Amino acid sequence: MSLLTIKNLSARVEEKDILKGFNLTVNPGEVHAIMGPNGSGKSTLASVLAGNESYEVTGGEVDFDGKDLLDMAPEERAREGLFLAFQYPVEIPGVSNVNFMKAAVTEVRKHRGLEPLVAKDFLAYMKEKKELVELDGKLAGRSVNEGFSGGEKKRNEIFQMAMLDPKLGILDETDSGLDIDALRIVANGVNKLKSKDKAFIVITHYQRLLDYIVPDFVHVLYDGKIVRSGTKELALELEEKGYDWIKEELTEA
Amino acid sequence: MSEAMTTSILSELVSGAKSANSFKGIRSEAEGFLADSRIPSKKHEDWKYTNIKRLFDNGLNLVSANDITFNSVDGVEVYWSTNEELVGSTAIHSKEAHAALNTSLFEKALVIRVKKGAQVNEELILQQVIKLNDGEFSATRVLIVVEDNASLKCQHHYSGSPQNSSLLNNLTEVFVGQNARLELNYVQEIGEGNLMTTTEVECQRDSNFTTNCVQLYGSLLRNNVNIRLKGENVETHLNGFYMLNGKELFDNHTLVDHLVPHCESNEIYRGILAGKSTGVFNGRVFVHRDAQKTNGYQSNNNILLSDDATMNSKPELEIYADDVRCSHGSTTGQLDEDAVFYLRARGLDEFGATALLLTAFAGDVLKAISSEILRSELEDKIQNKLKEMRA
C-alpha cells in the first residue's frame, strides 16, 4: 500500500491559485525529488501537506497511510508521522531546543501509546540523534534556532526529524544556501534515516543535493502540477539545460 | 494650617477619616498636600487610563485592616510601629495624592529591618489577605530597611477576595544601605478588588536592588515603583509581568531617578492581555545632569490575545547628562503565528504551542526571581490563567 497518495490537489494563497491539480504517489522506502523553477508551487505543496492554515485547499484529496491527511490538524499530521523540514526554520526566543524536543517527543510517543522517556533516557536518545547530524552539543541548550547560522538551522531541522522518527520526511529546499560541508552533513543525516518503511520527498531547486541523496524518482513541478517525471537522469538534464526547454515544450504542445 | 480644613478635605475623600495620634509630623505635611490637591481624575496625565477616582465618588469608608502576616526569619526584625523614625522620609518625595492619603491615614507601620552585615538567605514572606467589603477603604504601610552590607529577599503577596468597590492602598518605603542587597517580589492576585500600591526606594552606594511584580488578578491594580539612586555604583533591576483577562485593568508606573554617576538600571515589563482588558505601562528613566556614566535600559513588550484588549505603553527617557548609555523600547503585537505553526508541525497542540511561547515570554521576567519555589508557583499560576484566557 502506498504511504502517500495525492490526487488532483489544488490550493491557493491570498486569492492566488498555486497548485492546480497535483498528483503524486509515494511508497514506503522511496525517495522522490521535486524540482521546478521559482514560483512553480514547490513550497506551497510542502506547506499544504504540513497543514499551514495560510494556504487554502480548493480541491483534491490526500491519503496518508490510510487516513485523510487534509482532515487533520498540523499536530495530528506530525504525530501520525509526517515531518516537514522548513525552508525557513522559525526562531523561538526563550524556548530551549531541549525543552522543545522533550515536549514534541512526548506528544508523538503519547500518540503511539508510549510513556514519556525519563530524563536520562531522553538525554541519551538526544545525544545519539545529535551525533547523526553532527550538531554541536551547545546548540541543544540554546533557544530554538535563535542566532543559529543558516547551516545550523538546517541541521537542526534534520536533528528534529531524527528525534521524531517520522514515516514521511519532506525537505523543503533544505539545501538552499548551504556550503558543501553543511550539505554533506544534512544529506548524510537523511541517508542514515532511510529505511524500507520510510519515505522522503526532497524539494529542491538544485541538482547538487541529489548527488548526495539519490532519488528514486524526479518530478518537475511547473505552474502547479507535475509536468514530467523520470529518474535521477532527469535531474542532470535539468541542471544542464535549465527549465526553459520544459516550458518551451509545454507551450508548443 | 487649620485642623478643620485638612479634616474636611480628608472627610470629603474618605468618610470616618481621622489620622491616628502618631507620626504627627509627616501626617500634617501629607494633609497639607491633600488640602491643595485632589485625588486625580482621568484628566491627569498619570491617570489618563486608570480611573480610581470613581471609587471615591461613590463614597469610601475608612476601616482598619492591618492584616499582614509574616514568617519568622533568622536575622530579620519584623514589628509594628507607631514611632519609627524613618517612616515617611522617602514617601516625602512622592508628590502624589494617593501616597499622601496613605501617609495621613495608615494606623501603624510594619517595620522590617536587617542589621548591618547580616546576610539573610531565607525568604521573608508577607501575606496580605484583603477582606474589604463594598465601599471600604484601608491604608497599610510597610518600611523595609536593609542596613549597610546586609542582604534580604522579601516577598509581599496580596491575595483575598475583596469586594468590587473597595480599595486597598499600600505604601512601602525601602532603604537599601551601602553595599547592601535587596530582592523585593510582589505577587498581586486579589480577585475582583482594587489595589493601589506604591513603593518608594532609596539606594545608597554600591547597593543592589531588584524588584519583580507579577500581577495576575484584580479589577484594578495600580502599581507605582519609584527608585532613587542616591549613591554611586548602584545596580537596580525592576521587572514586571502581568496577565489580564475579562475587564481587568492593570497599570504600572515606574520612575528610576539617576541622581549620581556610575549607576545602572535595567527594566523589563511584559504582559499578556486577553478579553476586553486594558493594560497601562508608563516607565520613566530620569538621568540628572550629574549622573554621568549612567547605564539605563528599559523595555516593555506586550502580546494581545484578543482584538478587544488594549495596551497603553509609554516609555520615557529624560537625559540631562551627556555621557550615558540609555535605551528604551516598547512593542505590542500578536502572538507570532509562524512560531505557533512551527511548534504544531512538531506535534504540540495549539494550546501547548501557545503556552510554551507565552511561558518563554514570561521567562525573561521570572528568571530574575531567585526563589525556585516562588518561580515554580508562579509558573503554575500562569498556566492556569492561560487556560482561563483560552476559555
mmCIF file of N, CA, C and O in Angstrom, chain B residues 153-200:
data_model
loop_
_atom_site.group_PDB
_atom_site.id
_atom_site.type_symbol
_atom_site.label_atom_id
_atom_site.label_comp_id
_atom_site.label_asym_id
_atom_site.label_seq_id
_atom_site.Cartn_x
_atom_site.Cartn_y
_atom_site.Cartn_z
ATOM 1 N N LYS B 153 15.883 38.882 51.041
ATOM 2 C CA LYS B 153 14.914 38.593 49.981
ATOM 3 C C LYS B 153 13.531 38.633 50.611
ATOM 4 O O LYS B 153 13.305 37.965 51.620
ATOM 5 N N CYS B 154 12.652 39.399 50.028
ATOM 6 C CA CYS B 154 11.336 39.573 50.635
ATOM 7 C C CYS B 154 10.256 39.469 49.572
ATOM 8 O O CYS B 154 10.412 39.956 48.451
ATOM 9 N N GLN B 155 9.162 38.809 49.933
ATOM 10 C CA GLN B 155 8.016 38.699 49.022
ATOM 11 C C GLN B 155 6.794 39.302 49.705
ATOM 12 O O GLN B 155 6.538 39.007 50.879
ATOM 13 N N HIS B 156 6.085 40.132 49.015
ATOM 14 C CA HIS B 156 4.825 40.669 49.530
ATOM 15 C C HIS B 156 3.715 40.136 48.632
ATOM 16 O O HIS B 156 3.651 40.466 47.448
ATOM 17 N N HIS B 157 2.875 39.321 49.224
ATOM 18 C CA HIS B 157 1.864 38.609 48.446
ATOM 19 C C HIS B 157 0.472 39.147 48.793
ATOM 20 O O HIS B 157 0.034 39.035 49.938
ATOM 21 N N TYR B 158 -0.191 39.744 47.817
ATOM 22 C CA TYR B 158 -1.552 40.252 48.030
ATOM 23 C C TYR B 158 -2.543 39.222 47.502
ATOM 24 O O TYR B 158 -2.467 38.827 46.332
ATOM 25 N N SER B 159 -3.473 38.813 48.360
ATOM 26 C CA SER B 159 -4.497 37.882 47.883
ATOM 27 C C SER B 159 -5.822 38.212 48.562
ATOM 28 O O SER B 159 -5.994 39.301 49.103
ATOM 29 N N GLY B 160 -6.735 37.262 48.580
ATOM 30 C CA GLY B 160 -8.054 37.504 49.160
ATOM 31 C C GLY B 160 -9.050 37.827 48.071
ATOM 32 O O GLY B 160 -8.717 37.858 46.893
ATOM 33 N N SER B 161 -10.286 38.055 48.515
ATOM 34 C CA SER B 161 -11.286 38.403 47.505
ATOM 35 C C SER B 161 -12.100 39.586 47.992
ATOM 36 O O SER B 161 -13.251 39.446 48.375
ATOM 37 N N PRO B 162 -11.483 40.769 48.001
ATOM 38 C CA PRO B 162 -12.200 41.963 48.393
ATOM 39 C C PRO B 162 -13.335 42.244 47.409
ATOM 40 O O PRO B 162 -13.273 41.822 46.264
ATOM 41 N N GLN B 163 -14.353 42.971 47.902
ATOM 42 C CA GLN B 163 -15.478 43.254 47.009
ATOM 43 C C GLN B 163 -15.127 44.353 46.010
ATOM 44 O O GLN B 163 -14.199 45.131 46.216
ATOM 45 N N ASN B 164 -15.951 44.402 44.976
ATOM 46 C CA ASN B 164 -15.599 45.144 43.771
ATOM 47 C C ASN B 164 -15.437 46.656 43.925
ATOM 48 O O ASN B 164 -14.697 47.285 43.192
ATOM 49 N N SER B 165 -16.129 47.256 44.902
ATOM 50 C CA SER B 165 -15.936 48.709 45.021
ATOM 51 C C SER B 165 -15.211 49.077 46.317
ATOM 52 O O SER B 165 -15.530 50.055 46.968
ATOM 53 N N SER B 166 -14.232 48.258 46.666
ATOM 54 C CA SER B 166 -13.371 48.582 47.807
ATOM 55 C C SER B 166 -11.996 48.979 47.264
ATOM 56 O O SER B 166 -11.695 48.746 46.095
ATOM 57 N N LEU B 167 -11.191 49.570 48.130
ATOM 58 C CA LEU B 167 -9.849 49.970 47.703
ATOM 59 C C LEU B 167 -8.852 49.791 48.834
ATOM 60 O O LEU B 167 -9.057 50.289 49.940
ATOM 61 N N LEU B 168 -7.802 49.077 48.546
ATOM 62 C CA LEU B 168 -6.689 48.996 49.487
ATOM 63 C C LEU B 168 -5.543 49.829 48.933
ATOM 64 O O LEU B 168 -5.196 49.717 47.758
ATOM 65 N N ASN B 169 -4.977 50.653 49.812
ATOM 66 C CA ASN B 169 -3.846 51.494 49.420
ATOM 67 C C ASN B 169 -2.661 51.096 50.297
ATOM 68 O O ASN B 169 -2.712 51.210 51.513
ATOM 69 N N ASN B 170 -1.632 50.549 49.684
ATOM 70 C CA ASN B 170 -0.426 50.223 50.458
ATOM 71 C C ASN B 170 0.741 51.063 49.971
ATOM 72 O O ASN B 170 0.921 51.262 48.772
ATOM 73 N N LEU B 171 1.527 51.497 50.930
ATOM 74 C CA LEU B 171 2.757 52.208 50.561
ATOM 75 C C LEU B 171 3.924 51.525 51.273
ATOM 76 O O LEU B 171 3.872 51.302 52.487
ATOM 77 N N THR B 172 4.920 51.151 50.501
ATOM 78 C CA THR B 172 6.103 50.513 51.072
ATOM 79 C C THR B 172 7.302 51.431 50.849
ATOM 80 O O THR B 172 7.568 51.844 49.714
ATOM 81 N N GLU B 173 7.973 51.747 51.952
ATOM 82 C CA GLU B 173 9.200 52.548 51.842
ATOM 83 C C GLU B 173 10.394 51.619 52.012
ATOM 84 O O GLU B 173 10.389 50.736 52.866
ATOM 85 N N VAL B 174 11.399 51.833 51.186
ATOM 86 C CA VAL B 174 12.537 50.914 51.172
ATOM 87 C C VAL B 174 13.844 51.695 51.259
ATOM 88 O O VAL B 174 14.062 52.635 50.488
ATOM 89 N N PHE B 175 14.696 51.282 52.188
ATOM 90 C CA PHE B 175 16.042 51.854 52.277
ATOM 91 C C PHE B 175 17.061 50.739 52.083
ATOM 92 O O PHE B 175 17.091 49.786 52.846
ATOM 93 N N VAL B 176 17.864 50.895 51.055
ATOM 94 C CA VAL B 176 18.908 49.898 50.807
ATOM 95 C C VAL B 176 20.239 50.579 51.115
ATOM 96 O O VAL B 176 20.633 51.534 50.439
ATOM 97 N N GLY B 177 20.917 50.089 52.159
ATOM 98 C CA GLY B 177 22.136 50.738 52.648
ATOM 99 C C GLY B 177 23.334 50.500 51.746
ATOM 100 O O GLY B 177 23.238 49.808 50.711
ATOM 101 N N GLN B 178 24.479 51.060 52.154
ATOM 102 C CA GLN B 178 25.708 50.909 51.369
ATOM 103 C C GLN B 178 26.067 49.446 51.201
ATOM 104 O O GLN B 178 26.095 48.694 52.176
ATOM 105 N N ASN B 179 26.345 49.065 49.963
ATOM 106 C CA ASN B 179 26.796 47.706 49.674
ATOM 107 C C ASN B 179 25.787 46.640 50.131
ATOM 108 O O ASN B 179 26.142 45.491 50.338
ATOM 109 N N ALA B 180 24.536 47.042 50.295
ATOM 110 C CA ALA B 180 23.502 46.094 50.730
ATOM 111 C C ALA B 180 22.769 45.546 49.506
ATOM 112 O O ALA B 180 22.881 46.099 48.407
ATOM 113 N N ARG B 181 22.036 44.448 49.714
ATOM 114 C CA ARG B 181 21.282 43.847 48.617
ATOM 115 C C ARG B 181 19.857 43.566 49.059
ATOM 116 O O ARG B 181 19.633 43.054 50.156
ATOM 117 N N LEU B 182 18.919 43.868 48.174
ATOM 118 C CA LEU B 182 17.525 43.529 48.470
ATOM 119 C C LEU B 182 16.839 43.047 47.196
ATOM 120 O O LEU B 182 16.947 43.671 46.137
ATOM 121 N N GLU B 183 16.147 41.925 47.326
ATOM 122 C CA GLU B 183 15.247 41.475 46.249
ATOM 123 C C GLU B 183 13.839 41.536 46.817
ATOM 124 O O GLU B 183 13.543 40.899 47.823
ATOM 125 N N LEU B 184 12.987 42.313 46.188
ATOM 126 C CA LEU B 184 11.631 42.520 46.697
ATOM 127 C C LEU B 184 10.640 42.073 45.627
ATOM 128 O O LEU B 184 10.565 42.674 44.554
ATOM 129 N N ASN B 185 9.913 41.007 45.912
ATOM 130 C CA ASN B 185 8.981 40.463 44.924
ATOM 131 C C ASN B 185 7.536 40.701 45.338
ATOM 132 O O ASN B 185 7.185 40.511 46.504
ATOM 133 N N TYR B 186 6.744 41.119 44.386
ATOM 134 C CA TYR B 186 5.315 41.303 44.643
ATOM 135 C C TYR B 186 4.505 40.322 43.804
ATOM 136 O O TYR B 186 4.781 40.145 42.618
ATOM 137 N N VAL B 187 3.509 39.726 44.436
ATOM 138 C CA VAL B 187 2.522 38.959 43.679
ATOM 139 C C VAL B 187 1.173 39.566 44.016
ATOM 140 O O VAL B 187 0.838 39.757 45.184
ATOM 141 N N GLN B 188 0.421 39.937 42.983
ATOM 142 C CA GLN B 188 -0.884 40.562 43.205
ATOM 143 C C GLN B 188 -1.967 39.711 42.558
ATOM 144 O O GLN B 188 -2.027 39.597 41.337
ATOM 145 N N GLU B 189 -2.815 39.121 43.398
ATOM 146 C CA GLU B 189 -3.927 38.315 42.874
ATOM 147 C C GLU B 189 -5.084 38.471 43.841
ATOM 148 O O GLU B 189 -5.183 37.752 44.823
ATOM 149 N N ILE B 190 -5.949 39.444 43.593
ATOM 150 C CA ILE B 190 -6.972 39.792 44.567
ATOM 151 C C ILE B 190 -8.382 39.673 44.006
ATOM 152 O O ILE B 190 -9.279 40.413 44.420
ATOM 153 N N GLY B 191 -8.610 38.738 43.124
ATOM 154 C CA GLY B 191 -9.975 38.552 42.625
ATOM 155 C C GLY B 191 -10.518 39.820 41.987
ATOM 156 O O GLY B 191 -9.933 40.340 41.049
ATOM 157 N N GLU B 192 -11.607 40.347 42.581
ATOM 158 C CA GLU B 192 -12.296 41.466 41.919
ATOM 159 C C GLU B 192 -11.978 42.834 42.476
ATOM 160 O O GLU B 192 -12.495 43.836 42.010
ATOM 161 N N GLY B 193 -11.162 42.917 43.501
ATOM 162 C CA GLY B 193 -10.985 44.197 44.190
ATOM 163 C C GLY B 193 -10.052 45.160 43.487
ATOM 164 O O GLY B 193 -9.547 44.902 42.382
ATOM 165 N N ASN B 194 -9.856 46.284 44.151
ATOM 166 C CA ASN B 194 -8.989 47.338 43.625
ATOM 167 C C ASN B 194 -7.805 47.535 44.564
ATOM 168 O O ASN B 194 -7.974 47.556 45.778
ATOM 169 N N LEU B 195 -6.647 47.690 43.957
ATOM 170 C CA LEU B 195 -5.433 47.753 44.763
ATOM 171 C C LEU B 195 -4.536 48.851 44.210
ATOM 172 O O LEU B 195 -4.288 48.932 43.013
ATOM 173 N N MET B 196 -4.083 49.686 45.143
ATOM 174 C CA MET B 196 -3.227 50.811 44.763
ATOM 175 C C MET B 196 -1.938 50.636 45.567
ATOM 176 O O MET B 196 -1.966 50.739 46.795
ATOM 177 N N THR B 197 -0.845 50.287 44.909
ATOM 178 C CA THR B 197 0.395 50.045 45.653
ATOM 179 C C THR B 197 1.483 51.019 45.195
ATOM 180 O O THR B 197 1.601 51.314 44.007
ATOM 181 N N THR B 198 2.238 51.497 46.161
ATOM 182 C CA THR B 198 3.347 52.397 45.852
ATOM 183 C C THR B 198 4.590 51.896 46.566
ATOM 184 O O THR B 198 4.516 51.510 47.733
ATOM 185 N N THR B 199 5.695 51.853 45.863
ATOM 186 C CA THR B 199 6.964 51.502 46.502
ATOM 187 C C THR B 199 7.928 52.664 46.275
ATOM 188 O O THR B 199 8.170 53.059 45.124
ATOM 189 N N GLU B 200 8.433 53.214 47.365
ATOM 190 C CA GLU B 200 9.400 54.328 47.289
ATOM 191 C C GLU B 200 10.738 53.802 47.786
ATOM 192 O O GLU B 200 10.849 53.351 48.925
#
